[in-house]
PDB file of C-alpha atoms in Angstrom:
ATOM      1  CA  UNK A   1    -162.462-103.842 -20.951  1.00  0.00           C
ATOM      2  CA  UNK A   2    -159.229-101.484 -21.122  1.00  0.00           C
ATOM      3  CA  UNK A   3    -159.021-101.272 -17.091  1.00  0.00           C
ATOM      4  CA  UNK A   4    -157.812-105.484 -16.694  1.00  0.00           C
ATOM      5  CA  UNK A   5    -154.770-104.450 -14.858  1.00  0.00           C
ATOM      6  CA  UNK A   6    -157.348-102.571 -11.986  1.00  0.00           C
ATOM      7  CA  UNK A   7    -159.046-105.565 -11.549  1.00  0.00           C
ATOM      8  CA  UNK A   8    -156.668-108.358 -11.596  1.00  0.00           C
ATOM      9  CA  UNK A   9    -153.646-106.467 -10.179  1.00  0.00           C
ATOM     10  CA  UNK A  10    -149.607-106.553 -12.196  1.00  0.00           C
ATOM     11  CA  UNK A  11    -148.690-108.414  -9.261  1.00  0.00           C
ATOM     12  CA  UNK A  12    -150.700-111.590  -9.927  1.00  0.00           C
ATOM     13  CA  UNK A  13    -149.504-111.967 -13.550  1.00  0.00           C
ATOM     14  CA  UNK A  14    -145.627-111.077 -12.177  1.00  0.00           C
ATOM     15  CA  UNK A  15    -146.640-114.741  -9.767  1.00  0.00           C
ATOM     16  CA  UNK A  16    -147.767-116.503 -12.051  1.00  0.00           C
ATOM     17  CA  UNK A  17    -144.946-115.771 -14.575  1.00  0.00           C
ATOM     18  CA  UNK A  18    -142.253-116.279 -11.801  1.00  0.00           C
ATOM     19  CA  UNK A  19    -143.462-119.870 -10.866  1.00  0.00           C
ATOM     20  CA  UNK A  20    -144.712-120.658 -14.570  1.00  0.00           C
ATOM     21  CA  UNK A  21    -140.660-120.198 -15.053  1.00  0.00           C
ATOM     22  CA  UNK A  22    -139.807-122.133 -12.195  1.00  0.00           C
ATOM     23  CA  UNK A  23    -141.856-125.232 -13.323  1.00  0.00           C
ATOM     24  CA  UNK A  24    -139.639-124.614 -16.462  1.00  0.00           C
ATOM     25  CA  UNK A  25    -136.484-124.918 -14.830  1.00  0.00           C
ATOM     26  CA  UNK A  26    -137.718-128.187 -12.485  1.00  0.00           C
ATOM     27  CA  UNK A  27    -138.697-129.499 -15.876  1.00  0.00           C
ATOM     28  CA  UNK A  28    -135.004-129.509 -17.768  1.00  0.00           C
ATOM     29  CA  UNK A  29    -133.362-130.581 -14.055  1.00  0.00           C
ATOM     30  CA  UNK A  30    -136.012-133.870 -13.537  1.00  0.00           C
ATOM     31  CA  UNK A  31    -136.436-135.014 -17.102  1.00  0.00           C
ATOM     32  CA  UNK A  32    -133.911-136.959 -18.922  1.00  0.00           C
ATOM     33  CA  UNK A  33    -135.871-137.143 -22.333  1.00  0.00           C
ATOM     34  CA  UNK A  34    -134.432-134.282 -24.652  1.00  0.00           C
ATOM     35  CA  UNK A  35    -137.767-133.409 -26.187  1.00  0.00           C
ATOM     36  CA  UNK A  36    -139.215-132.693 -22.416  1.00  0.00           C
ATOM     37  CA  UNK A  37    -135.994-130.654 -21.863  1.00  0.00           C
ATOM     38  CA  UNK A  38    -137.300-128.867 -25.077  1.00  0.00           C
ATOM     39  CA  UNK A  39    -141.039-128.185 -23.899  1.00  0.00           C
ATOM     40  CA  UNK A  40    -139.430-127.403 -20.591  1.00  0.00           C
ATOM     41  CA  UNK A  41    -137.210-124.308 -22.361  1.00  0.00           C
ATOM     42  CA  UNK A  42    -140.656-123.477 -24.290  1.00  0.00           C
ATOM     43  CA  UNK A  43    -142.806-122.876 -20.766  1.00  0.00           C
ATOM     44  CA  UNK A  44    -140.043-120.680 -19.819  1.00  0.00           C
ATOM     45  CA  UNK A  45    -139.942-118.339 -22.498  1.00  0.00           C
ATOM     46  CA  UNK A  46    -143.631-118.681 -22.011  1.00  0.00           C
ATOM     47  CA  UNK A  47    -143.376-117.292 -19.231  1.00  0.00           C
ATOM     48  CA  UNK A  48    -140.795-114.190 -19.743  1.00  0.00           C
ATOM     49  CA  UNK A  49    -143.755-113.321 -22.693  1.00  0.00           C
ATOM     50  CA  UNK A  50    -146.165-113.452 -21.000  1.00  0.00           C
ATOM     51  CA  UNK A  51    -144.881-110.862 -18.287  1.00  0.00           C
ATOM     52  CA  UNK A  52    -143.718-108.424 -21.104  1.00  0.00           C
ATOM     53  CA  UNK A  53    -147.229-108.641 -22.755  1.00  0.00           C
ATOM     54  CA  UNK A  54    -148.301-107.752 -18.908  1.00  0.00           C
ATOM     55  CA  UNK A  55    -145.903-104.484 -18.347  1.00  0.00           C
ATOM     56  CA  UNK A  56    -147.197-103.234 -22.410  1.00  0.00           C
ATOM     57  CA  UNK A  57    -150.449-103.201 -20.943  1.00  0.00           C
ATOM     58  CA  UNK A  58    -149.291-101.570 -17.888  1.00  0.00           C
ATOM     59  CA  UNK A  59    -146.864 -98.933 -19.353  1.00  0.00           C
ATOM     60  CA  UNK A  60    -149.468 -99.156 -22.599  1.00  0.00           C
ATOM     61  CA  UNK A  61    -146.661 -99.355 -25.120  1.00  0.00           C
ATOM     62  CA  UNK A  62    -146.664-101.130 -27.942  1.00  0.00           C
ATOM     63  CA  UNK A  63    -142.882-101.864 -28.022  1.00  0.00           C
ATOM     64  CA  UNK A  64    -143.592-104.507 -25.651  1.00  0.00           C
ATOM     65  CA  UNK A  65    -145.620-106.598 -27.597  1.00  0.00           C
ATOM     66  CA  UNK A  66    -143.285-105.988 -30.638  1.00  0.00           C
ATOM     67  CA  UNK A  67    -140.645-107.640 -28.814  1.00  0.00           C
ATOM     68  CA  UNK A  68    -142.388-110.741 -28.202  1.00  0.00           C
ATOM     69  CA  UNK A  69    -143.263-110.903 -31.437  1.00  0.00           C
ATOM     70  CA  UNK A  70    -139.770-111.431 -32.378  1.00  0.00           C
ATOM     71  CA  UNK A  71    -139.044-113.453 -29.361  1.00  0.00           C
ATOM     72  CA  UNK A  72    -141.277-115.847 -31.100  1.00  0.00           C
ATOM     73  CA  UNK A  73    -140.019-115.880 -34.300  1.00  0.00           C
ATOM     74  CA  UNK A  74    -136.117-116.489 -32.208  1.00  0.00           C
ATOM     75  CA  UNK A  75    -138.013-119.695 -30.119  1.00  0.00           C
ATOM     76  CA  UNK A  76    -139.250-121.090 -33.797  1.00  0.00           C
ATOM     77  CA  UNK A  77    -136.189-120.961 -34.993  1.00  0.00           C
ATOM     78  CA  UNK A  78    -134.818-122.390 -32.017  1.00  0.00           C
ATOM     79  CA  UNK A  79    -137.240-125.203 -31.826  1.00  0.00           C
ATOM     80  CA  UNK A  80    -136.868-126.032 -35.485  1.00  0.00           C
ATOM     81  CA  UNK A  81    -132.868-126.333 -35.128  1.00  0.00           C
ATOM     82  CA  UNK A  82    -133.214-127.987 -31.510  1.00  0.00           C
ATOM     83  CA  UNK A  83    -135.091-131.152 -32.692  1.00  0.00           C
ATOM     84  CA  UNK A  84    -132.860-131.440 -35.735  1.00  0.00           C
ATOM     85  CA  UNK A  85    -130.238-131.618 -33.699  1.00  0.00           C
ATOM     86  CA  UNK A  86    -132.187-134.101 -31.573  1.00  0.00           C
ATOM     87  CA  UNK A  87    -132.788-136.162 -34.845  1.00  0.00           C
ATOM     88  CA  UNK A  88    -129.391-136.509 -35.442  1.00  0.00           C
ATOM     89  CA  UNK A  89    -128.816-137.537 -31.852  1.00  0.00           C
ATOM     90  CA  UNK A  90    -131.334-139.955 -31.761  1.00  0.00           C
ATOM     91  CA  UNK A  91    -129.466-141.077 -35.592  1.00  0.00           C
ATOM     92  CA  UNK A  92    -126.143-141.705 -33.378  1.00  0.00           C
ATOM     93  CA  UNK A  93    -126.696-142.922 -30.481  1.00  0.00           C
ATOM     94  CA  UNK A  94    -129.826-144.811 -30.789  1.00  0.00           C
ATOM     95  CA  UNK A  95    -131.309-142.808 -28.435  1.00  0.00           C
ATOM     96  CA  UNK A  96    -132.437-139.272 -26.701  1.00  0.00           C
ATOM     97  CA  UNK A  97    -131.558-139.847 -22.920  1.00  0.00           C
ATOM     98  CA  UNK A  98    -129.376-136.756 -22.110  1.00  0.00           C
ATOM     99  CA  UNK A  99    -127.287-138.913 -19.826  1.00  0.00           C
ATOM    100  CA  UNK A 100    -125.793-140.283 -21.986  1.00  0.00           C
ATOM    101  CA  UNK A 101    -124.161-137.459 -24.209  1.00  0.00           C
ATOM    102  CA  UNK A 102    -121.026-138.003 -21.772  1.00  0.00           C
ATOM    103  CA  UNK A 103    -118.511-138.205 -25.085  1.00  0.00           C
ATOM    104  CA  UNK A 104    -117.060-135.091 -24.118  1.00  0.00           C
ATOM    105  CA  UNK A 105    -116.432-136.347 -20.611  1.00  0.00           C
ATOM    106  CA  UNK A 106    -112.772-135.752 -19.363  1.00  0.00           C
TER     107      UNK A 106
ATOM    108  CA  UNK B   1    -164.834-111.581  -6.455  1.00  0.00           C
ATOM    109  CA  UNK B   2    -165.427-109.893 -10.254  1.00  0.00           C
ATOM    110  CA  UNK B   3    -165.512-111.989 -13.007  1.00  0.00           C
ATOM    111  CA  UNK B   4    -162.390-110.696 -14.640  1.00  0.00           C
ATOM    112  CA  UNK B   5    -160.528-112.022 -11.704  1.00  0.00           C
ATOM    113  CA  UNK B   6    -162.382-115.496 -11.544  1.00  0.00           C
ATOM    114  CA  UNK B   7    -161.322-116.072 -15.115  1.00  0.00           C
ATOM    115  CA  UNK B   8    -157.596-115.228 -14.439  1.00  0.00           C
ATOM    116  CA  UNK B   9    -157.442-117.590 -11.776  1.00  0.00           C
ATOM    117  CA  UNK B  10    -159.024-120.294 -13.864  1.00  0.00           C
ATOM    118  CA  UNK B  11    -156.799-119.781 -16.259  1.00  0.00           C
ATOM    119  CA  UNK B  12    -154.046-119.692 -14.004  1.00  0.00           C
ATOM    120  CA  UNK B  13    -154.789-122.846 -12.489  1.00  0.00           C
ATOM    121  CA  UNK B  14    -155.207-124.254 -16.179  1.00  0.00           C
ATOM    122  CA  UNK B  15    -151.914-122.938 -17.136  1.00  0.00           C
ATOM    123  CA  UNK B  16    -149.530-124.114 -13.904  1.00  0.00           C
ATOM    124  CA  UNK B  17    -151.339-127.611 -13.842  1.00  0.00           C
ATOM    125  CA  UNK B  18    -151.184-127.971 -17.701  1.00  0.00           C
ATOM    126  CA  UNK B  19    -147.354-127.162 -17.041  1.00  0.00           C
ATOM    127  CA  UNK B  20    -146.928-129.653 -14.330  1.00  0.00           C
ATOM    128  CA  UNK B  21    -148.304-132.288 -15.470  1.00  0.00           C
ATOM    129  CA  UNK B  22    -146.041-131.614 -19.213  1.00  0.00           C
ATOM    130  CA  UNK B  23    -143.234-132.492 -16.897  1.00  0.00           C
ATOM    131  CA  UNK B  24    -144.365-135.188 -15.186  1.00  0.00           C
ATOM    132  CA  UNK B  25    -146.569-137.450 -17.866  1.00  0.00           C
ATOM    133  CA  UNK B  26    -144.402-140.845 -18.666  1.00  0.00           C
ATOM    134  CA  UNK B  27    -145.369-140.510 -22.534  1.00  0.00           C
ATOM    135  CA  UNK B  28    -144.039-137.772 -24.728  1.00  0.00           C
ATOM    136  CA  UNK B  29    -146.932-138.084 -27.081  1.00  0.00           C
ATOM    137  CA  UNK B  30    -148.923-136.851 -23.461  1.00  0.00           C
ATOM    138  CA  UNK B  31    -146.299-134.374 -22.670  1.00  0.00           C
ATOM    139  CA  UNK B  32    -147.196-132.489 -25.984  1.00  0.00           C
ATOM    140  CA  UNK B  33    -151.011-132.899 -25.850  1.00  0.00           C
ATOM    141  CA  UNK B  34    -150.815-130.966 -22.290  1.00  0.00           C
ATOM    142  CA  UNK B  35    -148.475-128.749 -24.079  1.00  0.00           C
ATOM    143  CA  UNK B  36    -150.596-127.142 -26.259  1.00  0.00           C
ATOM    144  CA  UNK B  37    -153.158-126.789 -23.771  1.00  0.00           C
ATOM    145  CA  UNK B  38    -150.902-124.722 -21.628  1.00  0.00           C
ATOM    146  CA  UNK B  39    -150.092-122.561 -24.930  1.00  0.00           C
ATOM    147  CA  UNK B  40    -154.032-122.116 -25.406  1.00  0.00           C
ATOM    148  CA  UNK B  41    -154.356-120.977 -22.124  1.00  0.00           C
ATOM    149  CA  UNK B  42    -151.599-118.502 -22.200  1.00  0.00           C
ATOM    150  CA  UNK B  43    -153.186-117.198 -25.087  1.00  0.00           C
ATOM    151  CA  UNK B  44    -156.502-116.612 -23.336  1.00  0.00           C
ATOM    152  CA  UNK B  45    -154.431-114.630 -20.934  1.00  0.00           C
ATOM    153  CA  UNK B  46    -152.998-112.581 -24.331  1.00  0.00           C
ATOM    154  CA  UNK B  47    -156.839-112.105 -25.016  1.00  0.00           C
ATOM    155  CA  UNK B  48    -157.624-110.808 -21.396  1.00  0.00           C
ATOM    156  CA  UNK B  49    -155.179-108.171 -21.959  1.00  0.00           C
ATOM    157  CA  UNK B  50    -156.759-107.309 -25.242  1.00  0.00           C
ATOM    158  CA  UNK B  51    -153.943-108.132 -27.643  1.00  0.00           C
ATOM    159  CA  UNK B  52    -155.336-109.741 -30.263  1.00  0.00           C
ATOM    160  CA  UNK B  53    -152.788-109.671 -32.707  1.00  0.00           C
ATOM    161  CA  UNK B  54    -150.717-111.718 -30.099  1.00  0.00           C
ATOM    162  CA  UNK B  55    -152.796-113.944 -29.310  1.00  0.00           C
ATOM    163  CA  UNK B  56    -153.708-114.908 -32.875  1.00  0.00           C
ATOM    164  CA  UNK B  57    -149.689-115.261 -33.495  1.00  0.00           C
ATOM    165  CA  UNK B  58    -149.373-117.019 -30.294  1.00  0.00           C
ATOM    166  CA  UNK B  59    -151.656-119.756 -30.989  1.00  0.00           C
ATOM    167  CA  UNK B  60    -150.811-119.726 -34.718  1.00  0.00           C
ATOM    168  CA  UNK B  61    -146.479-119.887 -34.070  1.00  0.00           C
ATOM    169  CA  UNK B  62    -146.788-122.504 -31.025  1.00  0.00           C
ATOM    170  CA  UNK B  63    -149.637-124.536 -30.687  1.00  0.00           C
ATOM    171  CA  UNK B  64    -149.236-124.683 -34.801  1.00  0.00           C
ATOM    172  CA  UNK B  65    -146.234-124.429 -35.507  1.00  0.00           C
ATOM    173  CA  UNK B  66    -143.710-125.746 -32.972  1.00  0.00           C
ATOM    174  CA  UNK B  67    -146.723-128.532 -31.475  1.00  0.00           C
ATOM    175  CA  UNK B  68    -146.901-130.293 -35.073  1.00  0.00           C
ATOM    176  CA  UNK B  69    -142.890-130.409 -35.209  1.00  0.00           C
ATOM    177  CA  UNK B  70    -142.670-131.939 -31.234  1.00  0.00           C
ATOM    178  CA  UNK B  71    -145.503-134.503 -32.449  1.00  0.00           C
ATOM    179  CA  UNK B  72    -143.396-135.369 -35.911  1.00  0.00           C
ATOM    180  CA  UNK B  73    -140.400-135.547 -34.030  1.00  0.00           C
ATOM    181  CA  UNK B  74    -142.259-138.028 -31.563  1.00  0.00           C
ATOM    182  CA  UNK B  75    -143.676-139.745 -34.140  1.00  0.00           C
ATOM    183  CA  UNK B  76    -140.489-140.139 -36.303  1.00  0.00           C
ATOM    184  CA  UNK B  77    -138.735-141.779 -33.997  1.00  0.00           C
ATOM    185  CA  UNK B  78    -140.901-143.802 -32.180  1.00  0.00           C
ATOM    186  CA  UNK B  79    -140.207-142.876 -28.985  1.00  0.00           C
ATOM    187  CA  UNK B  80    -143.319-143.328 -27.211  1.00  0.00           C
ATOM    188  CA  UNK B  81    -142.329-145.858 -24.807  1.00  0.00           C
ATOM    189  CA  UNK B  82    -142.966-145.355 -21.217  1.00  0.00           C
ATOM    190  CA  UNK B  83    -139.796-147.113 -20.450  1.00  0.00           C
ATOM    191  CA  UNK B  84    -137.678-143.999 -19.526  1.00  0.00           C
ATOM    192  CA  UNK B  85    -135.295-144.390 -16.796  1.00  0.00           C
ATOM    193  CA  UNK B  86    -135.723-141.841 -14.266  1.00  0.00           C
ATOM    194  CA  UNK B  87    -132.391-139.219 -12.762  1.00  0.00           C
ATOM    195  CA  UNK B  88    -130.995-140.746  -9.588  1.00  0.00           C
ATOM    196  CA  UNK B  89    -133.153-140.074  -6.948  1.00  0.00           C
ATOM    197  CA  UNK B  90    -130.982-137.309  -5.677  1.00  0.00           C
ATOM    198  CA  UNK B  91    -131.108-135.464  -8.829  1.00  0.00           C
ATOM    199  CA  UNK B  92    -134.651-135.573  -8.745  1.00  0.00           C
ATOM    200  CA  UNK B  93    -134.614-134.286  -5.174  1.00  0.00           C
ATOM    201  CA  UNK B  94    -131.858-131.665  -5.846  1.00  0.00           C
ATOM    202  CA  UNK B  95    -134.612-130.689  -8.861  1.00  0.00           C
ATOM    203  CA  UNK B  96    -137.039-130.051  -6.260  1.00  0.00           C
ATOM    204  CA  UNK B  97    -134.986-128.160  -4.022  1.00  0.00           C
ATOM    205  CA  UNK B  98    -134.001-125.705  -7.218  1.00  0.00           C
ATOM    206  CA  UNK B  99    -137.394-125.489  -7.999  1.00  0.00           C
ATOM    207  CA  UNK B 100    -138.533-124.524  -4.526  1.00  0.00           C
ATOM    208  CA  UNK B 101    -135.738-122.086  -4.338  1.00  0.00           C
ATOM    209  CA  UNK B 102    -135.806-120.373  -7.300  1.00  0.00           C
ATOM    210  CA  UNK B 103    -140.085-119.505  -6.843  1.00  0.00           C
ATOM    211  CA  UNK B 104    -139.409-118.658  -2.914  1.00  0.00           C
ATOM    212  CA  UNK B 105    -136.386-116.142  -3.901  1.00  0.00           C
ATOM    213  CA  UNK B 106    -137.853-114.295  -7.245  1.00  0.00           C
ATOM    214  CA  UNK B 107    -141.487-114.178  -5.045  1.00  0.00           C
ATOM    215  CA  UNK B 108    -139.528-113.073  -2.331  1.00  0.00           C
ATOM    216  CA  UNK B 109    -137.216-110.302  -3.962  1.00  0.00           C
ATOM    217  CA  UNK B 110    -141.224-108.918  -5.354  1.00  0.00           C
ATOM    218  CA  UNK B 111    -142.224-109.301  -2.345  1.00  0.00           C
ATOM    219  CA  UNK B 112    -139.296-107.237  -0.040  1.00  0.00           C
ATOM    220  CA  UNK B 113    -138.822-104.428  -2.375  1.00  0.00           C
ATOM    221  CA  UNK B 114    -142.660-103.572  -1.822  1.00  0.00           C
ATOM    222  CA  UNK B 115    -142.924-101.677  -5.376  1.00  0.00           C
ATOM    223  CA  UNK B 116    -145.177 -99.505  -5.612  1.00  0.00           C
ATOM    224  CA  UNK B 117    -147.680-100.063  -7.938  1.00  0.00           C
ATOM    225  CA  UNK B 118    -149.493 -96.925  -9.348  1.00  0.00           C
ATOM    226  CA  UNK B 119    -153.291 -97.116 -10.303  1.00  0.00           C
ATOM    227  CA  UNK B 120    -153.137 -98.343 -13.910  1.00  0.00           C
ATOM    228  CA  UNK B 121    -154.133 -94.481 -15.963  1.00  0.00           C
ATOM    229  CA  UNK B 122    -156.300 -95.572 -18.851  1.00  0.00           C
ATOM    230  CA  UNK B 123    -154.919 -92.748 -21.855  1.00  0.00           C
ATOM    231  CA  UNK B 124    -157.780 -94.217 -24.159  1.00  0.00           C
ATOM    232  CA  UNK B 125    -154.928 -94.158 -26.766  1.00  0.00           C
ATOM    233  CA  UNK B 126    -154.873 -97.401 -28.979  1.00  0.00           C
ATOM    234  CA  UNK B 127    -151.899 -99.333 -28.353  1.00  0.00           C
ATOM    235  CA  UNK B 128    -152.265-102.694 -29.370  1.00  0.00           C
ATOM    236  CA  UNK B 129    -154.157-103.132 -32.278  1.00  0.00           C
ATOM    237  CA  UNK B 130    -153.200-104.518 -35.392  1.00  0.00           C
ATOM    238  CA  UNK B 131    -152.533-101.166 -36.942  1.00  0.00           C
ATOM    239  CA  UNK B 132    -150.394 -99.467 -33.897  1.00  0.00           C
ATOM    240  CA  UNK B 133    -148.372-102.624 -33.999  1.00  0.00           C
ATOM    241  CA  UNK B 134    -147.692-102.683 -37.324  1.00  0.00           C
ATOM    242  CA  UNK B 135    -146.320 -99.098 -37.540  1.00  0.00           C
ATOM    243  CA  UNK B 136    -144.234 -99.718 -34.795  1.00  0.00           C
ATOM    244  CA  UNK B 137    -142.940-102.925 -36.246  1.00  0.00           C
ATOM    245  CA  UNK B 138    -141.729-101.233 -39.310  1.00  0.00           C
ATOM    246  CA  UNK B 139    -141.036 -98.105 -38.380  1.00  0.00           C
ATOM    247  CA  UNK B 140    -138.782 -98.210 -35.509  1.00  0.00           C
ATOM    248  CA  UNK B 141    -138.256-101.859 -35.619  1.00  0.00           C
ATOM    249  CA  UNK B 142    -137.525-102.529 -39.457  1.00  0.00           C
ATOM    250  CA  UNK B 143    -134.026-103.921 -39.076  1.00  0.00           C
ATOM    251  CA  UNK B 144    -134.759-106.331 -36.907  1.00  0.00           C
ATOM    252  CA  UNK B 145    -137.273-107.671 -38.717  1.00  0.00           C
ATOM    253  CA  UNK B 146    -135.646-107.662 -41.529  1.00  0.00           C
ATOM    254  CA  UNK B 147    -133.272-109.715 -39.598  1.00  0.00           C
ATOM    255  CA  UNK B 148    -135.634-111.833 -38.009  1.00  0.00           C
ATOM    256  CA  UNK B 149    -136.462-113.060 -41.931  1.00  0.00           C
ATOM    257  CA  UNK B 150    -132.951-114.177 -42.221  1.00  0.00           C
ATOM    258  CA  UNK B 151    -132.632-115.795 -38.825  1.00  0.00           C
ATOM    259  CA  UNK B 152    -135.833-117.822 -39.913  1.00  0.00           C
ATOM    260  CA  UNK B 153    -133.838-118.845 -43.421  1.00  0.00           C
ATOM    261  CA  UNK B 154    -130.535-119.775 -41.765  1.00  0.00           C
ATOM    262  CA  UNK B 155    -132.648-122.100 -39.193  1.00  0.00           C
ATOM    263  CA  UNK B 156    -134.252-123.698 -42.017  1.00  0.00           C
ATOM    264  CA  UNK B 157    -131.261-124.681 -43.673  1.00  0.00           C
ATOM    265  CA  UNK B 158    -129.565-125.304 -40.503  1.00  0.00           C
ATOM    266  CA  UNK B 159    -132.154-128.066 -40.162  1.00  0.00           C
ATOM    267  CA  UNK B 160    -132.066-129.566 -43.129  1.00  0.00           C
ATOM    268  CA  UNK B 161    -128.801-129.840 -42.681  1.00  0.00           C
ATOM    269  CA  UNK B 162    -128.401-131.442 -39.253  1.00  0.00           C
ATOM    270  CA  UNK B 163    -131.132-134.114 -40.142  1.00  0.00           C
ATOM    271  CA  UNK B 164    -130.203-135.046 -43.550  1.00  0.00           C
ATOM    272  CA  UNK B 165    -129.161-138.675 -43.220  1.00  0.00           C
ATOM    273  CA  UNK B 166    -125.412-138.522 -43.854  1.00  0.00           C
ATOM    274  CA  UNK B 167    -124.087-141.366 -46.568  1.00  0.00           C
ATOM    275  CA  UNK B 168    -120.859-142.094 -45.379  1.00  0.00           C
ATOM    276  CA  UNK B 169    -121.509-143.051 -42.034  1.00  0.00           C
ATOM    277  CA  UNK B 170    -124.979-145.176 -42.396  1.00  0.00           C
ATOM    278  CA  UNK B 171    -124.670-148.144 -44.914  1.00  0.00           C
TER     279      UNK B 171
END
């Protein structure tokens, strides 16, 4: 089982990374709900790990995989202060439509 | 077709329409479900590469972890209603037209440059188990996670913080 990369190719996993990213993108332009915009920035990073987990197995290094071990510790983090701040939102305003954040509009 | 191959491209498909439809369910509760099940099936691509340690931390860290906070967060605030207004139809459109653009040009830039892809040299060296991982992770990489230990603290405190219910404004 060591050979995947033979079988399935790097440049399948580099197209399905680059439009798993692009769904991300179309996700926090369409949506107007702040927790989709959330899940939206989670497919992306997705995405970005999943291709470095694809180039350690193709460079078979294990600094790869290191590093998205701590680019999941950053998007917990992130998560965790995201939807406080989307608490506190949702505390003010009375709701979590992103259109309507416009307080700091000139 | 070999089997390795057929399983990618199920899981593939699972992953991209899990993705889609994330974006596109009315319900947020739905949103999360199909969440997770693109985060399971991104970690049966981590366990076609062979990295278990990932994939055990994958599913562990974000379909545990950061599902059960979307759900609370859902939950808390009641905001299941399918009563969302949509963008203006151009934004929509102009969302679209990004999203198009953005696959055609990164596809396309993979595409042009032709790289040349070497046959993939099996060493027979471990690389990815538990163990090689962990020396690497504290050997070279010992600040950082050090670091990564404090980052965690700060964000929990930075939560706490930003949703503690502040007395002098409410009541």
């Amino acid at each position: 089982m060591g050979n995947i990369l033979n079988e399935i190719g790097i440049e399948n996993y580099i197209f399905l990374s680059v439009i798993l990213f692009s769904i991300g993108v179309f996700g926090v332009l369409y949506r107007r709900n702040a927790i989709i915009v959330f899940m939206s920035i989670e497919i992306m990073l997705n995405a970005v790990n999943l291709l470095f987990v694809a180039f350690s197995t193709y460079h078979q290094d294990a600094q790869g995989q290191v590093f998205v071990f701590f680019s999941m510790a950053v998007a917990a983090a992130e998560v965790a202060v995201g939807l406080a701040i989307v608490v506190s939102i949702f505390r003010n305003l009375g709701s979590i439509d992103l259109d309507n954040l416009k307080n700091l509009k000139g | 077709m070999s089997t390795v191959l057929l399983i990618f491209c199920i899981l593939s498909a699972i992953t991209l329409a899990t993705a889609f439809l994330t974006i596109f369910t009315k319900q947020p509760i739905h949103s999360a479900i199909y969440l997770v099940l693109c985060f399971v099936s991104v970690a049966g691509h981590y366990l076609l590469f062979n990295a278990q340690f990932l994939a055990v931390v994958h599913i562990i860290v974000y379909s545990g972890a950061i599902m059960i906070l979307f759900l609370f967060t859902v939950m808390l605030m009641n905001l299941n209603k399918e009563d969302e207004v949509h963008k203006p139809r151009v934004t929509r459109l102009a969302a679209g037209i990004i999203f198009i653009l953005t696959s055609l040009v990164l596809l396309a830039v993979f595409i042009q440059t032709k790289p040349i892809v070497g046959p993939y040299d099996e060493t027979g060296v471990d690389y990815q188990s538990i163990k090689v991982l962990g020396q690497v992770l504290l050997n070279e990489y010992m600040v950082p996670f050090e670091f990564a230990s404090v980052l965690l603290l700060v964000a929990m405190i930075g939560a706490v913080l930003l949703s503690k219910r502040e007395k002098t404004e409410k009541n």
